[in-house]
Amino acid sequence: MDKIMWMKLWSALAGVERALLVCLMLALPILYGINVLLHNLAPGLARHLDGVDELSRFILVWLVCVSLGYTMDKGRHVSMNLLQRFIGASLLVWIQRGLDVIGALFCAYMTVLGWQFLQRIIATGQVSNTLDVSMGWLYAALPLGMVLLTLRYVRYVLFPTHRPALDSAD
């Protein structure tokens, strides 16, 4: 694959992630808003929405897991930048590349573990009592989030210039 094709792939992935994150972020206040309105204005109807709290937890887990790669791509993860002040720029680049390889391997391993765990959850047939849906929907967020994060790390290993700028020394 040439560089332009990779750029289109990363751009499409970021667009899908953004769209999913926006939908999930909008769903939370809408669900809670409807729930609060119905509890106050039509209590008889509100009892039919007893799964809103659990659905909100499902959405929140998905939101966190899907946002891992996107957050990293924007350079918004928590970082410890004390060493950046004391080591040279060239050594820092090599340390960062090593950390990217380790991060890719760790996230790939977590993807495999998450996938295996998801398969066990599906095989046991666990179902949410309130929503009456497979708990696999909840646990699917982990392997998805980890594969997205793995792809980001692989991108940084293959194309180090795509990495967000390091934090300043302020």
PDB file of C-alpha atoms in Angstrom:
ATOM      1  CA  MET A   1       0.000   0.000   0.000  1.00  0.00           C
ATOM      2  CA  ASP A   2       1.279   3.403  -0.810  1.00  0.00           C
ATOM      3  CA  LYS A   3       1.257   6.332   1.587  1.00  0.00           C
ATOM      4  CA  ILE A   4      -1.803   7.993   0.036  1.00  0.00           C
ATOM      5  CA  MET A   5      -3.876   4.843   0.452  1.00  0.00           C
ATOM      6  CA  TRP A   6      -2.787   4.596   4.104  1.00  0.00           C
ATOM      7  CA  MET A   7      -3.755   8.239   4.642  1.00  0.00           C
ATOM      8  CA  LYS A   8      -7.207   7.575   3.183  1.00  0.00           C
ATOM      9  CA  LEU A   9      -7.594   4.522   5.423  1.00  0.00           C
ATOM     10  CA  TRP A  10      -6.634   6.468   8.573  1.00  0.00           C
ATOM     11  CA  SER A  11      -8.884   9.349   7.584  1.00  0.00           C
ATOM     12  CA  ALA A  12     -11.846   7.023   7.009  1.00  0.00           C
ATOM     13  CA  LEU A  13     -11.210   5.285  10.330  1.00  0.00           C
ATOM     14  CA  ALA A  14     -11.093   8.616  12.158  1.00  0.00           C
ATOM     15  CA  GLY A  15     -14.333   9.672  10.462  1.00  0.00           C
ATOM     16  CA  VAL A  16     -16.129   6.485  11.507  1.00  0.00           C
ATOM     17  CA  GLU A  17     -14.789   6.834  15.047  1.00  0.00           C
ATOM     18  CA  ARG A  18     -15.910  10.471  15.238  1.00  0.00           C
ATOM     19  CA  ALA A  19     -19.382   9.612  13.956  1.00  0.00           C
ATOM     20  CA  LEU A  20     -19.746   6.758  16.438  1.00  0.00           C
ATOM     21  CA  LEU A  21     -18.485   8.910  19.303  1.00  0.00           C
ATOM     22  CA  VAL A  22     -20.860  11.732  18.417  1.00  0.00           C
ATOM     23  CA  CYS A  23     -23.810   9.326  18.284  1.00  0.00           C
ATOM     24  CA  LEU A  24     -22.883   7.775  21.620  1.00  0.00           C
ATOM     25  CA  MET A  25     -22.303  11.162  23.255  1.00  0.00           C
ATOM     26  CA  LEU A  26     -25.643  12.461  22.009  1.00  0.00           C
ATOM     27  CA  ALA A  27     -27.487   9.307  23.056  1.00  0.00           C
ATOM     28  CA  LEU A  28     -26.601   9.679  26.736  1.00  0.00           C
ATOM     29  CA  PRO A  29     -28.217  13.074  27.447  1.00  0.00           C
ATOM     30  CA  ILE A  30     -31.149  12.297  25.160  1.00  0.00           C
ATOM     31  CA  LEU A  31     -31.876   9.038  26.998  1.00  0.00           C
ATOM     32  CA  TYR A  32     -31.563  10.634  30.404  1.00  0.00           C
ATOM     33  CA  GLY A  33     -33.557  13.677  29.310  1.00  0.00           C
ATOM     34  CA  ILE A  34     -36.445  11.524  28.091  1.00  0.00           C
ATOM     35  CA  ASN A  35     -36.235   9.462  31.273  1.00  0.00           C
ATOM     36  CA  VAL A  36     -36.390  12.539  33.534  1.00  0.00           C
ATOM     37  CA  LEU A  37     -39.232  14.086  31.530  1.00  0.00           C
ATOM     38  CA  LEU A  38     -41.292  10.925  31.661  1.00  0.00           C
ATOM     39  CA  HIS A  39     -40.670  10.444  35.383  1.00  0.00           C
ATOM     40  CA  ASN A  40     -41.907  13.977  36.033  1.00  0.00           C
ATOM     41  CA  LEU A  41     -44.650  14.345  33.417  1.00  0.00           C
ATOM     42  CA  ALA A  42     -45.930  10.806  32.844  1.00  0.00           C
ATOM     43  CA  PRO A  43     -44.900   8.473  35.683  1.00  0.00           C
ATOM     44  CA  GLY A  44     -47.074   5.704  34.249  1.00  0.00           C
ATOM     45  CA  LEU A  45     -45.000   5.626  31.071  1.00  0.00           C
ATOM     46  CA  ALA A  46     -41.704   5.942  32.933  1.00  0.00           C
ATOM     47  CA  ARG A  47     -41.911   2.429  34.333  1.00  0.00           C
ATOM     48  CA  HIS A  48     -41.565   1.129  30.772  1.00  0.00           C
ATOM     49  CA  LEU A  49     -38.148   2.784  30.538  1.00  0.00           C
ATOM     50  CA  ASP A  50     -36.535   0.986  33.456  1.00  0.00           C
ATOM     51  CA  GLY A  51     -33.612  -0.058  31.257  1.00  0.00           C
ATOM     52  CA  VAL A  52     -32.369   3.489  30.624  1.00  0.00           C
ATOM     53  CA  ASP A  53     -29.826   3.338  33.451  1.00  0.00           C
ATOM     54  CA  GLU A  54     -28.341   0.067  32.234  1.00  0.00           C
ATOM     55  CA  LEU A  55     -28.409   1.164  28.596  1.00  0.00           C
ATOM     56  CA  SER A  56     -26.581   4.329  29.636  1.00  0.00           C
ATOM     57  CA  ARG A  57     -23.897   2.223  31.304  1.00  0.00           C
ATOM     58  CA  PHE A  58     -23.555   0.159  28.110  1.00  0.00           C
ATOM     59  CA  ILE A  59     -23.198   3.366  26.080  1.00  0.00           C
ATOM     60  CA  LEU A  60     -20.662   4.804  28.517  1.00  0.00           C
ATOM     61  CA  VAL A  61     -18.484   1.679  28.297  1.00  0.00           C
ATOM     62  CA  TRP A  62     -18.645   1.840  24.499  1.00  0.00           C
ATOM     63  CA  LEU A  63     -17.847   5.550  24.579  1.00  0.00           C
ATOM     64  CA  VAL A  64     -14.737   5.016  26.684  1.00  0.00           C
ATOM     65  CA  CYS A  65     -13.456   2.056  24.666  1.00  0.00           C
ATOM     66  CA  VAL A  66     -14.061   3.600  21.246  1.00  0.00           C
ATOM     67  CA  SER A  67     -12.524   6.909  22.292  1.00  0.00           C
ATOM     68  CA  LEU A  68      -9.179   5.345  23.317  1.00  0.00           C
ATOM     69  CA  GLY A  69      -7.625   5.438  19.849  1.00  0.00           C
ATOM     70  CA  TYR A  70      -9.218   8.728  18.892  1.00  0.00           C
ATOM     71  CA  THR A  71      -7.993  10.374  22.095  1.00  0.00           C
ATOM     72  CA  MET A  72      -4.491   9.068  21.535  1.00  0.00           C
ATOM     73  CA  ASP A  73      -4.513  10.293  17.949  1.00  0.00           C
ATOM     74  CA  LYS A  74      -5.344  13.785  19.184  1.00  0.00           C
ATOM     75  CA  GLY A  75      -2.522  13.652  21.746  1.00  0.00           C
ATOM     76  CA  ARG A  76      -4.936  13.982  24.650  1.00  0.00           C
ATOM     77  CA  HIS A  77      -3.881  10.995  26.744  1.00  0.00           C
ATOM     78  CA  VAL A  78      -2.311  11.547  30.117  1.00  0.00           C
ATOM     79  CA  SER A  79       1.436  11.782  29.706  1.00  0.00           C
ATOM     80  CA  MET A  80       4.368  11.936  32.040  1.00  0.00           C
ATOM     81  CA  ASN A  81       6.644  14.506  30.472  1.00  0.00           C
ATOM     82  CA  LEU A  82       9.249  14.976  33.188  1.00  0.00           C
ATOM     83  CA  LEU A  83      11.909  12.972  31.312  1.00  0.00           C
ATOM     84  CA  GLN A  84      11.276  14.928  28.121  1.00  0.00           C
ATOM     85  CA  ARG A  85      12.957  17.905  29.777  1.00  0.00           C
ATOM     86  CA  PHE A  86      16.178  16.062  30.563  1.00  0.00           C
ATOM     87  CA  ILE A  87      16.912  13.829  27.580  1.00  0.00           C
ATOM     88  CA  GLY A  88      17.859  14.779  24.061  1.00  0.00           C
ATOM     89  CA  ALA A  89      15.390  14.937  21.206  1.00  0.00           C
ATOM     90  CA  SER A  90      16.985  12.074  19.259  1.00  0.00           C
ATOM     91  CA  LEU A  91      16.918   9.732  22.278  1.00  0.00           C
ATOM     92  CA  LEU A  92      13.332  10.776  22.945  1.00  0.00           C
ATOM     93  CA  VAL A  93      12.356   9.772  19.398  1.00  0.00           C
ATOM     94  CA  TRP A  94      13.838   6.287  19.873  1.00  0.00           C
ATOM     95  CA  ILE A  95      12.187   5.877  23.262  1.00  0.00           C
ATOM     96  CA  GLN A  96       8.864   6.893  21.735  1.00  0.00           C
ATOM     97  CA  ARG A  97       9.268   4.405  18.878  1.00  0.00           C
ATOM     98  CA  GLY A  98      10.052   1.642  21.376  1.00  0.00           C
ATOM     99  CA  LEU A  99       6.999   2.591  23.413  1.00  0.00           C
ATOM    100  CA  ASP A 100       4.888   2.524  20.250  1.00  0.00           C
ATOM    101  CA  VAL A 101       6.029  -1.034  19.490  1.00  0.00           C
ATOM    102  CA  ILE A 102       5.375  -2.115  23.089  1.00  0.00           C
ATOM    103  CA  GLY A 103       2.000  -0.353  23.023  1.00  0.00           C
ATOM    104  CA  ALA A 104       1.029  -2.074  19.768  1.00  0.00           C
ATOM    105  CA  LEU A 105       1.985  -5.485  21.147  1.00  0.00           C
ATOM    106  CA  PHE A 106       0.186  -4.900  24.446  1.00  0.00           C
ATOM    107  CA  CYS A 107      -2.983  -3.627  22.770  1.00  0.00           C
ATOM    108  CA  ALA A 108      -2.936  -6.512  20.293  1.00  0.00           C
ATOM    109  CA  TYR A 109      -2.666  -8.919  23.247  1.00  0.00           C
ATOM    110  CA  MET A 110      -5.558  -7.150  25.000  1.00  0.00           C
ATOM    111  CA  THR A 111      -7.572  -7.411  21.776  1.00  0.00           C
ATOM    112  CA  VAL A 112      -7.051 -11.181  21.741  1.00  0.00           C
ATOM    113  CA  LEU A 113      -7.934 -11.499  25.433  1.00  0.00           C
ATOM    114  CA  GLY A 114     -11.001  -9.295  24.998  1.00  0.00           C
ATOM    115  CA  TRP A 115     -12.110 -11.338  21.987  1.00  0.00           C
ATOM    116  CA  GLN A 116     -11.699 -14.608  23.905  1.00  0.00           C
ATOM    117  CA  PHE A 117     -13.632 -13.186  26.841  1.00  0.00           C
ATOM    118  CA  LEU A 118     -16.379 -11.987  24.500  1.00  0.00           C
ATOM    119  CA  GLN A 119     -16.619 -15.463  22.965  1.00  0.00           C
ATOM    120  CA  ARG A 120     -17.031 -16.985  26.451  1.00  0.00           C
ATOM    121  CA  ILE A 121     -19.744 -14.485  27.356  1.00  0.00           C
ATOM    122  CA  ILE A 122     -21.624 -15.265  24.150  1.00  0.00           C
ATOM    123  CA  ALA A 123     -21.172 -19.027  24.612  1.00  0.00           C
ATOM    124  CA  THR A 124     -22.622 -18.910  28.133  1.00  0.00           C
ATOM    125  CA  GLY A 125     -25.630 -16.969  26.883  1.00  0.00           C
ATOM    126  CA  GLN A 126     -25.449 -14.245  29.528  1.00  0.00           C
ATOM    127  CA  VAL A 127     -28.293 -11.800  29.123  1.00  0.00           C
ATOM    128  CA  SER A 128     -28.936  -8.441  30.730  1.00  0.00           C
ATOM    129  CA  ASN A 129     -31.924  -8.789  33.070  1.00  0.00           C
ATOM    130  CA  THR A 130     -33.209  -5.289  32.473  1.00  0.00           C
ATOM    131  CA  LEU A 131     -32.590  -4.885  28.744  1.00  0.00           C
ATOM    132  CA  ASP A 132     -32.961  -8.553  27.771  1.00  0.00           C
ATOM    133  CA  VAL A 133     -30.015  -8.333  25.366  1.00  0.00           C
ATOM    134  CA  SER A 134     -26.852 -10.393  25.242  1.00  0.00           C
ATOM    135  CA  MET A 135     -24.106  -9.162  27.549  1.00  0.00           C
ATOM    136  CA  GLY A 136     -21.862  -9.703  24.553  1.00  0.00           C
ATOM    137  CA  TRP A 137     -22.918  -6.233  23.403  1.00  0.00           C
ATOM    138  CA  LEU A 138     -21.303  -4.776  26.502  1.00  0.00           C
ATOM    139  CA  TYR A 139     -18.134  -6.861  26.329  1.00  0.00           C
ATOM    140  CA  ALA A 140     -17.661  -6.290  22.577  1.00  0.00           C
ATOM    141  CA  ALA A 141     -16.516  -2.754  23.342  1.00  0.00           C
ATOM    142  CA  LEU A 142     -13.181  -3.916  24.785  1.00  0.00           C
ATOM    143  CA  PRO A 143     -11.804  -5.805  21.761  1.00  0.00           C
ATOM    144  CA  LEU A 144     -13.083  -3.074  19.436  1.00  0.00           C
ATOM    145  CA  GLY A 145     -11.443  -0.321  21.476  1.00  0.00           C
ATOM    146  CA  MET A 146      -8.202  -2.266  21.740  1.00  0.00           C
ATOM    147  CA  VAL A 147      -8.052  -3.033  18.017  1.00  0.00           C
ATOM    148  CA  LEU A 148      -8.566   0.671  17.276  1.00  0.00           C
ATOM    149  CA  LEU A 149      -5.768   1.538  19.696  1.00  0.00           C
ATOM    150  CA  THR A 150      -3.540  -1.174  18.183  1.00  0.00           C
ATOM    151  CA  LEU A 151      -4.111   0.326  14.733  1.00  0.00           C
ATOM    152  CA  ARG A 152      -3.051   3.731  16.055  1.00  0.00           C
ATOM    153  CA  TYR A 153       0.164   2.318  17.519  1.00  0.00           C
ATOM    154  CA  VAL A 154       0.919   0.435  14.294  1.00  0.00           C
ATOM    155  CA  ARG A 155       0.359   3.659  12.400  1.00  0.00           C
ATOM    156  CA  TYR A 156       2.864   5.460  14.631  1.00  0.00           C
ATOM    157  CA  VAL A 157       5.392   2.647  14.160  1.00  0.00           C
ATOM    158  CA  LEU A 158       5.020   2.713  10.365  1.00  0.00           C
ATOM    159  CA  PHE A 159       4.679   6.485  10.052  1.00  0.00           C
ATOM    160  CA  PRO A 160       6.342   8.197  13.042  1.00  0.00           C
ATOM    161  CA  THR A 161       5.543  11.654  11.647  1.00  0.00           C
ATOM    162  CA  HIS A 162       1.809  10.949  12.162  1.00  0.00           C
ATOM    163  CA  ARG A 163       2.281  10.904  15.939  1.00  0.00           C
ATOM    164  CA  PRO A 164       0.823  13.944  17.729  1.00  0.00           C
ATOM    165  CA  ALA A 165       3.355  16.455  18.965  1.00  0.00           C
ATOM    166  CA  LEU A 166       4.806  15.773  22.390  1.00  0.00           C
ATOM    167  CA  ASP A 167       3.643  17.922  25.260  1.00  0.00           C
ATOM    168  CA  SER A 168       5.544  21.097  25.783  1.00  0.00           C
ATOM    169  CA  ALA A 169       7.690  21.536  28.863  1.00  0.00           C
ATOM    170  CA  ASP A 170       5.227  23.926  30.522  1.00  0.00           C
TER     171      ASP A 170
END
